Amino acid sequence: MENEVRKNKNIWKLLIMLACTAVMLGTFLVTVRYACMMQHVSASDGTFFSGGSLWLSFLKLMAGILSMDIFTFCHKVWPWLFVTFMLVEYFFLGLRLFVEDGMSFYYSYSLSCIFVSIYMIILHVGYISEDSLEAMVYLNSWSATAVSGILLFPLLVLVLLWKKDIGFRIPFIIMVTSLYMGISGMENWRNFILRGITINYIGRGWILMLAVIGVTTMIVMKRRPARYLVIAALLSTITFTPYPLGLMAAYGVTGLIGRVYIKSTKEGTRKSYVTGALITAVCYGIFAATVLAAGFFSNSRVSWNVGFSAVENDRRLPEDLMKLTDYIVSDSEEMPHICGSDITASAVLQYSVLNNLHLRDVRGLWHEAPLGEQEIKEKINEIDKEMYVIIKGSSSDADKLTASGDLHLIKKFGDYGLYGR
């Protein structure tokens, strides 16, 4: 009889583990869809790819080894490497974060799946600002900031959680810290010293609030991993890397779900396991719905703020815009001056790097959409008479400016219009 009870209990545990795994993989596939299988342009990529950072040099080396140009490697190959490593790393991090005395592997496995799935949901609604670390997973996972904040931060926490003597862990701590400094730290310090550029740690909206509440709650509950999250955050501060608030928020939420499950199953009977699983599922649904609602009502869903589209080529740059850029270069006797939205300027700069066009004056004067007549008029004084103006989409406001003589249409390339003063 006792063996039968144990067998039924194990069957329920297996079913719950499978359900948690399915939820985790489902949310992960949403991340894969946007990060790896769709085309978009990030406003910061033009500056990144035309720069000369140590991390960019490493990416170029990797691309060369694979006989690819840097854009094919970063836009087509790197996102798959990034999200795969992220999934594995965060899953193993969850196994270490949610270890409980007296609880079996089933407990830490299930909570690790929940932790990863909540984190993936936060990524989907994490566009708090243009430089939001959570949104970088979708937008530009090849950036130094994304690699440090999304991948190296949890790696440092894993090393700190390692059940080894501190003397054994120190070399690994030094290694991760050195990677932090080499990938993003030195470049961020350089930008701070030369240009005064810093990271806005506070302006992160509801994710910041959820992260602070979650980590504070875990500290009050004397959860050891919470201390290591704070220690890793200090390294982020030193290197001017944004805190992975999504990770912290997911940790706090999952930790609370875990405590609810432990209290629900303390009797150890089959009925208590079933009840605990149901209560856990309800709590997960409430937290997941809360995160999604926060993202929707604050308009921070990534796909609402970024123009994702079907993939046009391996480099994932707009074909029409590349043809337009070639036309500008062939039409201009001297080095052309180009302006457009921040997204358009970024794509033109990337194409310039790809084909060694050495375009030096490419300005992003407004955000991509929607572009109105009044907004163009406010920027018109910044547009020289010799400057080419690129406007995406059919815009009645641009037509009004053309009719009024402020701009004249030179040529249309699909969705893009080329204008002059």
PDB file of N, CA, C and O in Angstrom, residues 12 42-44 57 63 116 176 192 195 200 316 334 339 382 391:
ATOM      1  N   TRP A  12       2.436  12.031 -10.094  1.00  0.00           N
ATOM      2  CA  TRP A  12       1.981  13.419 -10.042  1.00  0.00           C
ATOM      3  C   TRP A  12       3.159  14.381 -10.169  1.00  0.00           C
ATOM      4  O   TRP A  12       3.076  15.402 -10.861  1.00  0.00           O
ATOM      5  N   SER A  42      17.869  48.227 -34.747  1.00  0.00           N
ATOM      6  CA  SER A  42      17.984  48.927 -33.470  1.00  0.00           C
ATOM      7  C   SER A  42      18.667  50.268 -33.682  1.00  0.00           C
ATOM      8  O   SER A  42      19.638  50.377 -34.440  1.00  0.00           O
ATOM      9  N   ALA A  43      18.171  51.307 -33.005  1.00  0.00           N
ATOM     10  CA  ALA A  43      18.688  52.660 -33.206  1.00  0.00           C
ATOM     11  C   ALA A  43      20.150  52.786 -32.800  1.00  0.00           C
ATOM     12  O   ALA A  43      20.872  53.648 -33.316  1.00  0.00           O
ATOM     13  N   SER A  44      20.619  51.936 -31.894  1.00  0.00           N
ATOM     14  CA  SER A  44      21.994  52.058 -31.405  1.00  0.00           C
ATOM     15  C   SER A  44      23.004  51.260 -32.218  1.00  0.00           C
ATOM     16  O   SER A  44      24.217  51.416 -32.030  1.00  0.00           O
ATOM     17  N   SER A  57      35.538  43.858 -31.872  1.00  0.00           N
ATOM     18  CA  SER A  57      36.690  43.197 -32.511  1.00  0.00           C
ATOM     19  C   SER A  57      36.597  41.680 -32.353  1.00  0.00           C
ATOM     20  O   SER A  57      36.910  40.926 -33.280  1.00  0.00           O
ATOM     21  N   ALA A  63      33.223  36.151 -36.686  1.00  0.00           N
ATOM     22  CA  ALA A  63      32.616  36.169 -38.017  1.00  0.00           C
ATOM     23  C   ALA A  63      33.618  35.738 -39.077  1.00  0.00           C
ATOM     24  O   ALA A  63      33.290  34.984 -40.003  1.00  0.00           O
ATOM     25  N   VAL A 116      12.340  30.623 -15.229  1.00  0.00           N
ATOM     26  CA  VAL A 116      12.710  30.939 -16.612  1.00  0.00           C
ATOM     27  C   VAL A 116      11.509  31.461 -17.383  1.00  0.00           C
ATOM     28  O   VAL A 116      11.607  32.445 -18.136  1.00  0.00           O
ATOM     29  N   VAL A 176      35.250  35.931 -14.321  1.00  0.00           N
ATOM     30  CA  VAL A 176      33.990  36.558 -14.722  1.00  0.00           C
ATOM     31  C   VAL A 176      34.090  38.080 -14.619  1.00  0.00           C
ATOM     32  O   VAL A 176      33.610  38.811 -15.498  1.00  0.00           O
ATOM     33  N   PHE A 192      32.094  57.269 -20.247  1.00  0.00           N
ATOM     34  CA  PHE A 192      31.829  58.131 -19.093  1.00  0.00           C
ATOM     35  C   PHE A 192      32.873  59.238 -18.974  1.00  0.00           C
ATOM     36  O   PHE A 192      32.545  60.408 -18.749  1.00  0.00           O
ATOM     37  N   ARG A 195      32.704  61.363 -22.655  1.00  0.00           N
ATOM     38  CA  ARG A 195      31.434  61.970 -23.062  1.00  0.00           C
ATOM     39  C   ARG A 195      30.448  62.163 -21.929  1.00  0.00           C
ATOM     40  O   ARG A 195      29.377  62.746 -22.130  1.00  0.00           O
ATOM     41  N   ASN A 200      21.144  54.937 -16.837  1.00  0.00           N
ATOM     42  CA  ASN A 200      20.024  55.297 -15.983  1.00  0.00           C
ATOM     43  C   ASN A 200      19.530  54.038 -15.273  1.00  0.00           C
ATOM     44  O   ASN A 200      18.791  53.255 -15.839  1.00  0.00           O
ATOM     45  N   ARG A 316      19.911  41.052 -42.687  1.00  0.00           N
ATOM     46  CA  ARG A 316      18.703  41.563 -42.047  1.00  0.00           C
ATOM     47  C   ARG A 316      18.670  43.091 -42.020  1.00  0.00           C
ATOM     48  O   ARG A 316      18.312  43.707 -41.014  1.00  0.00           O
ATOM     49  N   GLU A 334      30.269  64.538 -53.912  1.00  0.00           N
ATOM     50  CA  GLU A 334      31.072  64.602 -52.704  1.00  0.00           C
ATOM     51  C   GLU A 334      30.482  63.656 -51.659  1.00  0.00           C
ATOM     52  O   GLU A 334      29.495  62.969 -51.913  1.00  0.00           O
ATOM     53  N   CYS A 339      20.022  62.408 -43.534  1.00  0.00           N
ATOM     54  CA  CYS A 339      19.291  62.404 -42.268  1.00  0.00           C
ATOM     55  C   CYS A 339      17.991  61.633 -42.441  1.00  0.00           C
ATOM     56  O   CYS A 339      17.502  61.418 -43.555  1.00  0.00           O
ATOM     57  N   GLU A 382      17.458  71.907 -38.906  1.00  0.00           N
ATOM     58  CA  GLU A 382      18.669  71.111 -38.751  1.00  0.00           C
ATOM     59  C   GLU A 382      19.072  70.437 -40.061  1.00  0.00           C
ATOM     60  O   GLU A 382      20.115  69.790 -40.127  1.00  0.00           O
ATOM     61  N   ILE A 391      12.552  59.417 -45.620  1.00  0.00           N
ATOM     62  CA  ILE A 391      11.333  59.247 -44.831  1.00  0.00           C
ATOM     63  C   ILE A 391      10.710  57.908 -45.200  1.00  0.00           C
ATOM     64  O   ILE A 391      10.492  57.613 -46.371  1.00  0.00           O
TER      65      ILE A 391
END
